[in-house]
Tab-separated table of C-alpha atoms in Angstrom:
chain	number	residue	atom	x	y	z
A	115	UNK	CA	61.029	-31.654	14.726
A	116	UNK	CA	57.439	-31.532	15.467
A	117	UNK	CA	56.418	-28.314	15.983
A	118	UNK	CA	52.972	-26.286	17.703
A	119	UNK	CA	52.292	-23.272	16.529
A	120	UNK	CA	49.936	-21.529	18.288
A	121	UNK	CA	47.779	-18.931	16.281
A	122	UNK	CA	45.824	-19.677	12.578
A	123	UNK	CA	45.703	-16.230	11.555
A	124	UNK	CA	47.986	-15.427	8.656
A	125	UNK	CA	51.100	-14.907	10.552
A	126	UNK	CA	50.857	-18.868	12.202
A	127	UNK	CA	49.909	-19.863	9.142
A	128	UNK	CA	52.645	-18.645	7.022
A	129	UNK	CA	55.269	-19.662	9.816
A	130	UNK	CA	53.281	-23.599	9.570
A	131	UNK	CA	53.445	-22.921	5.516
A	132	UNK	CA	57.267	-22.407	5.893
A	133	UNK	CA	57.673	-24.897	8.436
A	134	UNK	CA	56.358	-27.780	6.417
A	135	UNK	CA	57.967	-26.930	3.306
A	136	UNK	CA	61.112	-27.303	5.712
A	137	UNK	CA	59.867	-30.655	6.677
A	138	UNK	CA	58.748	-30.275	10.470
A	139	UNK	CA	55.558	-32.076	11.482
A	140	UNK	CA	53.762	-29.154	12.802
A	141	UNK	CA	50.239	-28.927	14.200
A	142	UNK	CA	48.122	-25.534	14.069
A	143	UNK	CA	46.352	-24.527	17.375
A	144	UNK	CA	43.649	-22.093	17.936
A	145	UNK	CA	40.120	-21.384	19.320
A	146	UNK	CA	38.766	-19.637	16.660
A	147	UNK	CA	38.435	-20.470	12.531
A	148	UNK	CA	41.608	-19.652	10.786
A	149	UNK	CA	42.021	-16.126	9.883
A	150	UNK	CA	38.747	-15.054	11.780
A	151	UNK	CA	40.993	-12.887	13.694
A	152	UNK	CA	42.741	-9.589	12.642
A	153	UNK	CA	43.518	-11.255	9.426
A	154	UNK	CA	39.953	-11.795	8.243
A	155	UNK	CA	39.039	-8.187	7.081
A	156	UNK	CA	42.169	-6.211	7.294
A	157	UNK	CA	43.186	-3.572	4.737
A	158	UNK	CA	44.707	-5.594	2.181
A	159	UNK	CA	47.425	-4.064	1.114
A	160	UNK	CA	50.300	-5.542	0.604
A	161	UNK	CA	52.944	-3.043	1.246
A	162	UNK	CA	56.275	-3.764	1.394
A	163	UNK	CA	57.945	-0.536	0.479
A	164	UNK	CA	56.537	1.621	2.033
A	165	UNK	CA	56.639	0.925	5.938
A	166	UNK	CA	56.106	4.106	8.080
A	167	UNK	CA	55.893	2.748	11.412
A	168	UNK	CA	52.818	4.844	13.489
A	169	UNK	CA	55.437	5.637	15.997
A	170	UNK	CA	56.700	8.685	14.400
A	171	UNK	CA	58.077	11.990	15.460
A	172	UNK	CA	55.067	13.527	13.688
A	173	UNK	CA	53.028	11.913	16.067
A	174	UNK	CA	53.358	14.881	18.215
A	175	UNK	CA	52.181	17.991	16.456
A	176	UNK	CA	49.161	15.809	15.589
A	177	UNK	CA	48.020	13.958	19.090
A	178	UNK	CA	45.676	17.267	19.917
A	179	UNK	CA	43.753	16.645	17.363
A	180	UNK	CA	43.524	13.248	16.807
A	181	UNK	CA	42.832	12.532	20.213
A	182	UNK	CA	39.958	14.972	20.814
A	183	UNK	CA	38.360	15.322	17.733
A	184	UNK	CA	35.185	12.614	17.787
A	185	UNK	CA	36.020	11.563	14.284
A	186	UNK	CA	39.589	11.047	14.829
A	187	UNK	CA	40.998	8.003	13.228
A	188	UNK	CA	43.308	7.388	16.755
A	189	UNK	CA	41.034	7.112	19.537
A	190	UNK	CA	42.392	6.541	23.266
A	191	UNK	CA	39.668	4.712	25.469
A	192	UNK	CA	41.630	4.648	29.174
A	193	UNK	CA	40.931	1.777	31.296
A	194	UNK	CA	42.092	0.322	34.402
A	195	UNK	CA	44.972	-1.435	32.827
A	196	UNK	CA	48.621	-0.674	33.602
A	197	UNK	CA	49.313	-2.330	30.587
A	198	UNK	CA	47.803	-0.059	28.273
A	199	UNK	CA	48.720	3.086	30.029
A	200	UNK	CA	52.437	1.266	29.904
A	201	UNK	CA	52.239	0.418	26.225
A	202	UNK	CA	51.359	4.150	25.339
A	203	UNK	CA	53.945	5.603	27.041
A	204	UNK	CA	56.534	3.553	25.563
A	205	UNK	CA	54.827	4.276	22.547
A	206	UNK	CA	55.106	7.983	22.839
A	207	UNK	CA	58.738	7.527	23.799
A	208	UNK	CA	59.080	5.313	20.304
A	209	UNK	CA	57.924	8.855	18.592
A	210	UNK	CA	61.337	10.450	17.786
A	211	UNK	CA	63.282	10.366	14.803
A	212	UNK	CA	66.495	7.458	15.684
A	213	UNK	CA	63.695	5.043	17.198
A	214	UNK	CA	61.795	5.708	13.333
A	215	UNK	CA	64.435	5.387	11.117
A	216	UNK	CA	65.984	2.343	13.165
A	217	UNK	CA	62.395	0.629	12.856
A	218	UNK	CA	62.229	1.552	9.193
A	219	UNK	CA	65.463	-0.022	8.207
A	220	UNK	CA	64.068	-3.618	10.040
A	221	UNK	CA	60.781	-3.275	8.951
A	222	UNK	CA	61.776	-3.076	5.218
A	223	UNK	CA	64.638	-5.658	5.416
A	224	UNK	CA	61.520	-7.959	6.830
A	225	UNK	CA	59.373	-6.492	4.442
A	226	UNK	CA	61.830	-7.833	1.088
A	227	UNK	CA	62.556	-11.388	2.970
A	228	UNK	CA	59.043	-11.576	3.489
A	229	UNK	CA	57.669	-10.395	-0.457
A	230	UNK	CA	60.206	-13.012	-1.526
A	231	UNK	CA	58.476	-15.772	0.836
A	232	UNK	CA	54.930	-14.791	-0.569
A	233	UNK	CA	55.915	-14.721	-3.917
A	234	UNK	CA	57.165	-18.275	-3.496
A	235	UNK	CA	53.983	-19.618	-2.082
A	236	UNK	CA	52.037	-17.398	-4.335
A	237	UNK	CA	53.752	-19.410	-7.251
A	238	UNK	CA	53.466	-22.955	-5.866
A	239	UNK	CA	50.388	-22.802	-4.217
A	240	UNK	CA	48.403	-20.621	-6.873
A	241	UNK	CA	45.413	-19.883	-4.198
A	242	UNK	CA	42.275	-17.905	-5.471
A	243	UNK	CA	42.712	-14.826	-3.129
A	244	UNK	CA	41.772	-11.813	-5.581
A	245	UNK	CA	45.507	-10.978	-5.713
A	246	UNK	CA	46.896	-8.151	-7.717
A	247	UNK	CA	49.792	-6.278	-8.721
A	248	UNK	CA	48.451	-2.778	-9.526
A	249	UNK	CA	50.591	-0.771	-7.318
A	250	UNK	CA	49.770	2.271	-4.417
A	251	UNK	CA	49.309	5.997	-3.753
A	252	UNK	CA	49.738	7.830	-0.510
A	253	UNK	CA	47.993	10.860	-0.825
A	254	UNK	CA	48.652	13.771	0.980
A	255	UNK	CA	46.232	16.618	1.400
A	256	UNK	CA	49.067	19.306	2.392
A	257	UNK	CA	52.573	20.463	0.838
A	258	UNK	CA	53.636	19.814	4.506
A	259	UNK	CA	52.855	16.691	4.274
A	260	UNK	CA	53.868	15.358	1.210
A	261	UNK	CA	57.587	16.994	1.845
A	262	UNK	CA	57.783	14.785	4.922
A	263	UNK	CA	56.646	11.751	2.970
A	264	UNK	CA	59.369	12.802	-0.026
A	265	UNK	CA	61.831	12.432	3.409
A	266	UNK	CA	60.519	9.257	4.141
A	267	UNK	CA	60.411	8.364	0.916
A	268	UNK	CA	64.271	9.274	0.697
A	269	UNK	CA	65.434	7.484	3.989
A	270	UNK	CA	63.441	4.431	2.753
A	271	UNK	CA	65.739	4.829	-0.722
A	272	UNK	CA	69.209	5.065	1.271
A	273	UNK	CA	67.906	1.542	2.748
A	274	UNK	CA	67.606	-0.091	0.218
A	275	UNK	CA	63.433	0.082	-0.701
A	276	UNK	CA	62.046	-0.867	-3.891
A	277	UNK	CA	61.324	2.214	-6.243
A	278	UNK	CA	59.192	5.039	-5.024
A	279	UNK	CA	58.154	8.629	-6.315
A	280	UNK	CA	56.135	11.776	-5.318
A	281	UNK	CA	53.857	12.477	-7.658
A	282	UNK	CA	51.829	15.394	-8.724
A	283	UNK	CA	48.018	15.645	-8.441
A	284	UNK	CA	47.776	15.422	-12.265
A	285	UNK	CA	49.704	12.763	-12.145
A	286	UNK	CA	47.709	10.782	-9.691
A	287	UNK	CA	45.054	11.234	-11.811
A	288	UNK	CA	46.177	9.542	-14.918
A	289	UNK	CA	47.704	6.732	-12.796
A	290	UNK	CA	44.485	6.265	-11.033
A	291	UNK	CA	41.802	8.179	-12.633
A	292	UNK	CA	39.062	7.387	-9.867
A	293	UNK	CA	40.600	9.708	-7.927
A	294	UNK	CA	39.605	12.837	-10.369
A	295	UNK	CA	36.827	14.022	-7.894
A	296	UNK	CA	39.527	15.846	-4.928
A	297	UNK	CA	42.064	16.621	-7.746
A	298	UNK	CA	41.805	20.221	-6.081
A	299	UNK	CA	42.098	18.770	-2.359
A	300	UNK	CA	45.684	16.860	-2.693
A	301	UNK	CA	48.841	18.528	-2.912
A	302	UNK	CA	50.330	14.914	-4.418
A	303	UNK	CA	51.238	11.314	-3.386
A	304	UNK	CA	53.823	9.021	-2.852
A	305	UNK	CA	53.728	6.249	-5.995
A	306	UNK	CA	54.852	3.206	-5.224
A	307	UNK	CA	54.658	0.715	-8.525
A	308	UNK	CA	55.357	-2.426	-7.425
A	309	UNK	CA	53.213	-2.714	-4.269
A	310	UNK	CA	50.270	-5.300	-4.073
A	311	UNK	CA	47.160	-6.009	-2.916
A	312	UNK	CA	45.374	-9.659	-1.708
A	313	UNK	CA	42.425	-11.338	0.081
A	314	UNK	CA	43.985	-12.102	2.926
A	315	UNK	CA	40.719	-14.508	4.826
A	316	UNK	CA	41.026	-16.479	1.596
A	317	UNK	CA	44.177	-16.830	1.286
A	318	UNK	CA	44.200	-18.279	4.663
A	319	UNK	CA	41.693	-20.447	3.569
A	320	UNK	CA	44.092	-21.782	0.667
A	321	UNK	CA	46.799	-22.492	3.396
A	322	UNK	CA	44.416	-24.307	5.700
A	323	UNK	CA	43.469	-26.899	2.366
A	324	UNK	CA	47.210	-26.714	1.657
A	325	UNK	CA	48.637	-27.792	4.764
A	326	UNK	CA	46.278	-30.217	5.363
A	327	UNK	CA	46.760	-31.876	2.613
A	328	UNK	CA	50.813	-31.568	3.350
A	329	UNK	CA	49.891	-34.002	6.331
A	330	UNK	CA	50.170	-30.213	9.261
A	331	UNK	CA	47.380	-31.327	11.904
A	332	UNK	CA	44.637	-28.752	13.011
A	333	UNK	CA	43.026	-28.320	16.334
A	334	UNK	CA	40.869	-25.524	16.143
A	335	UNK	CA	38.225	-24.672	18.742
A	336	UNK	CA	40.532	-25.584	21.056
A	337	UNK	CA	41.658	-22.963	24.185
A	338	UNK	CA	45.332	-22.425	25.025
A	339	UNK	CA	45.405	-22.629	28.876
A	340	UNK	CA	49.282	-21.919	29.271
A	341	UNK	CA	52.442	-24.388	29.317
A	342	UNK	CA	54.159	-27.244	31.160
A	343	UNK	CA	57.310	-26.589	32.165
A	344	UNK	CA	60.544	-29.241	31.842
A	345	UNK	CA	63.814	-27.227	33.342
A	346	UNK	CA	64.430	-24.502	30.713
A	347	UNK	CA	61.772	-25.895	27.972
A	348	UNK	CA	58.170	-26.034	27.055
A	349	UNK	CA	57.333	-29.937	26.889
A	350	UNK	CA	53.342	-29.332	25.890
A	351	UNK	CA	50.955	-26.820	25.326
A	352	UNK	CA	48.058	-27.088	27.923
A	353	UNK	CA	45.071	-26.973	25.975
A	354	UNK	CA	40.687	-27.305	26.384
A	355	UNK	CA	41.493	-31.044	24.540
A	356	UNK	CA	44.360	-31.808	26.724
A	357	UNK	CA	48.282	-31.271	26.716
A	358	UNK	CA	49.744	-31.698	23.161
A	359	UNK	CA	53.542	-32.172	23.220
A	360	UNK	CA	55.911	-31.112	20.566
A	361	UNK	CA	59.716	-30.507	19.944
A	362	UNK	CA	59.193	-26.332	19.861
A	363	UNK	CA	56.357	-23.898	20.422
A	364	UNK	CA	55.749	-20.678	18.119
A	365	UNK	CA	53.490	-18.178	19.893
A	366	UNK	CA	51.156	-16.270	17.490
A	367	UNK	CA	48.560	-15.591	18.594
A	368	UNK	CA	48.634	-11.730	17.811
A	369	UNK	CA	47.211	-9.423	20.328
A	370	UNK	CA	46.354	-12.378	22.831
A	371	UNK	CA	49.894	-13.247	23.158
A	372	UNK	CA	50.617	-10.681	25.978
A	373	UNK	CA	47.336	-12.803	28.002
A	374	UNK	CA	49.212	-16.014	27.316
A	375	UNK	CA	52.963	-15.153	27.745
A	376	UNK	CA	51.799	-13.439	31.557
A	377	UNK	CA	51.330	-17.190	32.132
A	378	UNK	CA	55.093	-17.423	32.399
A	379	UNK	CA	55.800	-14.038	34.256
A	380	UNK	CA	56.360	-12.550	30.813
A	381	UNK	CA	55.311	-9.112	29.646
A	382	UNK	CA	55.048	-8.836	26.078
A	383	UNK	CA	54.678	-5.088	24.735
A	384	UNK	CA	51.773	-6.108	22.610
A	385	UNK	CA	48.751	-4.164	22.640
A	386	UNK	CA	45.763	-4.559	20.363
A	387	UNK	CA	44.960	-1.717	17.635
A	388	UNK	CA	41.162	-1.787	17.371
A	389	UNK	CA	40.612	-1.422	13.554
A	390	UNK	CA	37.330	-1.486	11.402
A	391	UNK	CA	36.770	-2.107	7.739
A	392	UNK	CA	33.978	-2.258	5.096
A	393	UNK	CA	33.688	-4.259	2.115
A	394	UNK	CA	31.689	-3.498	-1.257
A	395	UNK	CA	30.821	-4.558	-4.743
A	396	UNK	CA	32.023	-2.307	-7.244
A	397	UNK	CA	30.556	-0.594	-10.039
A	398	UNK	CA	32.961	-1.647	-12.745
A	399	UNK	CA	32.522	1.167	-15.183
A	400	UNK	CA	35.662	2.320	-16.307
A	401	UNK	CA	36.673	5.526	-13.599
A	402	UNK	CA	34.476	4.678	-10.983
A	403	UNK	CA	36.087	2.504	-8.305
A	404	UNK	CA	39.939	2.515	-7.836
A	405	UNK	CA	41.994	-0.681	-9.754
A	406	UNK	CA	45.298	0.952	-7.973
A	407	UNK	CA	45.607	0.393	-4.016
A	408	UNK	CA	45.338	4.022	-2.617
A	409	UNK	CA	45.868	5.076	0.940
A	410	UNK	CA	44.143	8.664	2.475
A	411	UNK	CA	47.146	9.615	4.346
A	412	UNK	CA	44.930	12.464	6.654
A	413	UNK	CA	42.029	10.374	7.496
A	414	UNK	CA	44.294	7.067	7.702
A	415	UNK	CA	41.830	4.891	5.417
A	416	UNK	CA	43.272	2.451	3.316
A	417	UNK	CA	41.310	1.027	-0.032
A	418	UNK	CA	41.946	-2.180	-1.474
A	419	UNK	CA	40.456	-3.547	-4.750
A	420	UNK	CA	39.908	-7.196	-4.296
A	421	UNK	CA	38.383	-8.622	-7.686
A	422	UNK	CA	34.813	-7.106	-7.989
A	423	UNK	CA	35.278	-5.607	-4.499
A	424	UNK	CA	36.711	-2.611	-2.690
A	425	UNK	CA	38.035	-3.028	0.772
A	426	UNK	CA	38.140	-0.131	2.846
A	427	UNK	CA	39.839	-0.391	6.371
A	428	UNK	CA	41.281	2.370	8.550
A	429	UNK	CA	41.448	3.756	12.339
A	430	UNK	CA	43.751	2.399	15.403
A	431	UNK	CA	41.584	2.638	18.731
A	432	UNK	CA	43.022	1.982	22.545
A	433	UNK	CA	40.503	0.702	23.862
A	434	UNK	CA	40.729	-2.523	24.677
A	435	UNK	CA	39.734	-6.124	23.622
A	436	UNK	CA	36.611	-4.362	22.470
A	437	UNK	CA	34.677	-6.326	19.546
A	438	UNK	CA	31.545	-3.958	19.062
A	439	UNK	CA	31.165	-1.993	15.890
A	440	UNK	CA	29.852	1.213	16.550
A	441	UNK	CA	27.882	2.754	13.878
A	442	UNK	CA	29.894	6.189	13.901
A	443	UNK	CA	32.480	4.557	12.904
A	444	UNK	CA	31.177	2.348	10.077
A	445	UNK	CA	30.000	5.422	9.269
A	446	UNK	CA	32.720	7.206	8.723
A	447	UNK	CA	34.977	4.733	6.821
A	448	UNK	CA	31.172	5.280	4.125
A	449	UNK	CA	31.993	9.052	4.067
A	450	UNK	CA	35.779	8.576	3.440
A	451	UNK	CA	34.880	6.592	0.643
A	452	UNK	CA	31.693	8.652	-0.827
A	453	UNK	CA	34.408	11.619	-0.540
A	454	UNK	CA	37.499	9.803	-2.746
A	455	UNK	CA	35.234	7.748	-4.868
A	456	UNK	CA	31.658	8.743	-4.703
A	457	UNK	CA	30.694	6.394	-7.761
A	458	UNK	CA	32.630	3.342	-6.920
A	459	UNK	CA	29.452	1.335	-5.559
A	460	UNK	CA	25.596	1.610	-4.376
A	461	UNK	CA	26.890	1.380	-1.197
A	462	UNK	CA	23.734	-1.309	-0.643
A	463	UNK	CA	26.136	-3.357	1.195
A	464	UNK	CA	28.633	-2.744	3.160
A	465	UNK	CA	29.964	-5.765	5.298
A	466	UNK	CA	31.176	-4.410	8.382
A	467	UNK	CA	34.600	-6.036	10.498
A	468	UNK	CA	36.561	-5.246	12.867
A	469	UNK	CA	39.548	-6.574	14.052
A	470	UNK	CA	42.313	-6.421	17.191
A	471	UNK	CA	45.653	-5.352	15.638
A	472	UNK	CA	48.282	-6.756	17.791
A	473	UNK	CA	50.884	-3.932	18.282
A	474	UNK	CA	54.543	-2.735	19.824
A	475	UNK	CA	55.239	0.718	20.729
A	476	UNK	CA	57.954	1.177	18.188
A	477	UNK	CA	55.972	-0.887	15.309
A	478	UNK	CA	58.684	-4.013	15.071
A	479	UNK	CA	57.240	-7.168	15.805
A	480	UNK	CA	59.243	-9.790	17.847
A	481	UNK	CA	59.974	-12.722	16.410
A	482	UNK	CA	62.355	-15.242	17.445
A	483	UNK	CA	63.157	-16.331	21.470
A	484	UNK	CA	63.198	-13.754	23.885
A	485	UNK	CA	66.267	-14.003	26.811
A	486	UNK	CA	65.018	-15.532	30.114
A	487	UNK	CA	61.996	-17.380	28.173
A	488	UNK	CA	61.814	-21.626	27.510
A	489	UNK	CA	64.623	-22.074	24.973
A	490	UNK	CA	62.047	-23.768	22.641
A	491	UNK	CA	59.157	-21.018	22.473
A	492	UNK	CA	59.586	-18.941	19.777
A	493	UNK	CA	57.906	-15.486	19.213
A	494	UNK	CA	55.518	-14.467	16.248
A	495	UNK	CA	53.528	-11.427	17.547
A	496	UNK	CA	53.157	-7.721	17.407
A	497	UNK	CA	52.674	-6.752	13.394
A	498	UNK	CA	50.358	-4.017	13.816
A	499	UNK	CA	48.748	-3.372	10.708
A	500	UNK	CA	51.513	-5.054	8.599
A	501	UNK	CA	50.821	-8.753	9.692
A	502	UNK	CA	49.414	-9.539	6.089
A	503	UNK	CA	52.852	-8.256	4.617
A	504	UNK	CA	55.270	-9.151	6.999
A	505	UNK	CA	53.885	-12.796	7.853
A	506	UNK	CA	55.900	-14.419	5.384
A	507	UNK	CA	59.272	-12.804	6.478
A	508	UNK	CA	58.263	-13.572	10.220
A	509	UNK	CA	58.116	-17.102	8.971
A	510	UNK	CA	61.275	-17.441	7.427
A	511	UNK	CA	62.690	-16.047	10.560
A	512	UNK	CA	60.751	-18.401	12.775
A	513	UNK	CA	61.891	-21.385	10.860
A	514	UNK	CA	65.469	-20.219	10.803
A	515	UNK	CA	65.278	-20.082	14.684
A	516	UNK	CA	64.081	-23.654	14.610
A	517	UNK	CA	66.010	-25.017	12.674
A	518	UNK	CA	68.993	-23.955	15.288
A	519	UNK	CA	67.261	-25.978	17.928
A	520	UNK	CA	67.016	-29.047	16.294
C-alpha cells in the first residue's frame, strides 16, 4: 500500500520505520525538519517500566501548590480556548485511582511492544544516538512519597513490568554516587535497572538517512492544509506542494493534530504540554555528573546522560502553542541541577529548548482509527512526555491497523 504519514518527529518516523520494513511505499510529510518538534530536546529517557501517567489521584492534594507557586513545575496559563478549559477538566476527571491503574496497565503493555520494536531497529540500524543502558532512579524527597511510589511500583509488578525496587538513600548513593550531595534530603527512590536513555534528534536523524535510503519519500517544508474526501475515505492529503494521494493516511503530527483533525469536524483530546530543557557538557571526573538516568520526582526534572552530555528537561505548562523561553524558567531547570549535581559541568553552556508535548487527559495516546472518521486515516498522537518510548509500540500498532486495510 502506499502510505502518508503525516508528522517527522519520532513517533511518524518510527510508524514510516515499521512501515517500510513491512514493505509499504510510504512518504513522510511535514513543515518543519524531522524531529525539530517535541522530539528534538525532550528528556531522554527511555522509560518503559515505569509509566505513571500525570493524571493521578495525587494530583489533587498537590494542584494548590503547584498551581500558585511561581516556580511550580505545572503552570496553567487560561486563554480563550474552550478547548483547553475542556481538556483540563477531563483531565481532572482522569485523576482518580480506576482511570490510573487502567492507563497504567495500557501504557506498559505499549511500553514492552514498543522496547521490543526499538531494540530491533536499534540492532539493525546501529544509529549513533548516544544510547545507553545504565538504568533510572525516582527520587523521592518524602516517606509519603516514596510509599506511594512502592504502590505504584507494586501495581506496575501485578501487570506484568520489568523489575523494579525502592531503594534506600545509601543505596542510591552507591548506585549513582553523583547524587552524594542531598543524601540527607531523600527519603529513597524507585530503581529501575533495565531502563535506558537515547538522543532522540539524532536518532531521528539516523531514520531520516535510513529510510531514504530504503526508497520512503520526504516532503518536508511542506504545510498540511486538510483532506479530500472520497465517500468514507481520505483519497489525498491537501498540501502547500499540492494534493499527494496514497492508499492510507497516519496522522502524527503530535500536538497539531487536534488543528488538523477539526478540519473534519473531529475533536481530538490532544493538548500541548509546554516543556523546556537544557543541555550541557559534562565534567567527566569520576562522581561528578550522573552516568545513571535519574528523575527529581518533587520538582519533576528529568536528567539524561547522553555521551559527554547531560540533558536536563522538566515542567508541563497550559498555556498554549507558546514557543518563547522565558528566562525563569531556564533558570530554574540550572538550579535543579546545581542542587542534585553541583559539579557535573561549568554550566558555560547551556542550550536552551523547548518543546509542545502533545497530550490526553488520561495520558494514553490514540492510535489506530477512531469510529465515525475516513476508514483509511489512522491515529498516531497524544504521547505526552512518553513519545520517545512509546513511538515504536505506536508503530507496530499503526502498521498492524494497516495492514487490515489492505
Amino acid at each position: 500500500m502506499q502510505v502518508a504519514v503525516l508528522g517527522a518527529g519520532i513517533v511518524g518516523l518510527a510508524a514510516a520505520w515499521e512501515l517500510s520494513l513491512r514493505g509499504h511505499s510510504v512518504t513522510v510529510i511535514d513543515r518543519a525538519a524531522p524531529g525539530s518538534g517535541a522530539s528534538g530536546g525532550n528528556g531522554a529517557q527511555l522509560s518503559y517500566s515505569y509509566v505513571q501517567p500525570l493524571a493521578d489521584p495525587s494530583i489533587w492534594a498537590q494542584l494548590p501548590k503547584l498551581l500558585l507557586l511561581r516556580s511550580s513545575p505545572l503552570k496553567l496559563r487560561p486563554q480563550l480556548d474552550p478547548h483547553q478549559w475542556r481538556w483540563g477538566l477531563e483531565f481532572l476527571a482522569a485523576c482518580n485511582a480506576e482511570t490510573s491503574r487502567n492507563t497504567t496497565a495500557q501504557l506498559l503493555s505499549l511500553a514492552m511492544r514498543s522496547r521490543a520494536g526499538f531494540e530491533a531497529m536499534m540492532a539493525t540500524l546501529q544509529p549513533d544516538c548516544d544510547f545507553s543502558a545504565t538504568g533510572k532512579l525516582v527520587i523521592y524527597r518524602s516517606q509519603a512519597a516514596l510509599d506511594s511510589a512502592a504502590r505504584q511500583v507494586e501495581l506496575q509488578r501485578e501487570l506484568g513490568g520489568a523489575p523494579q525496587r525502592t531503594v534506600s538513600p545509601d543505596e542510591c548513593m552507591a548506585i549513582e554516587p553523583a547524587l552524594v550531595g542531598v543524601r540527607n534530603e531523600i527519603a529513597g527512590a524507585v530503581h529501575t535497572e533495565s531502563e535506558c536513555a537515547a538522543d532522540c534528534l539524532k536518532l531521528c536523524m539516523a531514520l531520516v538517512d535510513a529510510l531514504q535510503t530504503r526508497g520512503v519519500q520526504f516532503m518536508l517544508g511542506d504545510t498540511i492544509d486538510g483532506f479530500a474526501l472520497r465517500g468514507d475515505s481520505v483519497s489525498a492529503v491537501l498540501t502547500s506542494r499540492g494534493a499527494v494521494d496514497a492508499d492510507a493516511f497516519v496522522l502524527s503530527l503530535g500536538s497539531a493534530s487536534h488543528t488538523l483533525a477539526q478540519r473534519l469536524g473531529l475533536r481530538l483530546p490532544v493538548y500541548p504540554l509546554k516543556g523546556y530543557s537544557i543541555t550541557l557538557a559534562v565534567d567527566e571526573t569520576p562522581g561528578a555528573a550522573p552516568s545513571v538516568s535519574v528523575t527529581d520526582s518533587a520538582n519533576k526534572v528529568v536528567f539524561a546522560r547522553l555521551g559527554k552530555r547531560l540533558r536536563v528537561a522538566g515542567m508541563a505548562e497550559l498555556v498554549g502553542p507558546d514557543a518563547s523561553i522565558p528566562a525563569s524558567r531556564i533558570e530554574s531547570l540550572v538550579a535543579s541541577t546545581r542542587a542534585l549535581f553541583p559539579k557535573c559541568s561549568d554550566f558555560a553552556e547551556l542550550n536552551p529548548w523547548t518543546g509542545m508535548r502533545p497530550a490526553t487527559p488520561t495520558g494514553l495516546p490514540i492510535v489506530g482509527p477512531l469510529p465515525g472518521t475516513p476508514k483509511n486515516l489512522l491515529f498516531n498522537t497524544g504521547h505526552g512526555a512518553l513519545g520517545f518510548t512509546l513511538s515504536f509500540g505506536s508503530a507496530g500498532r499503526i502498521a498492524d491497523a494497516i495492514n487490515l486495510l489492505a
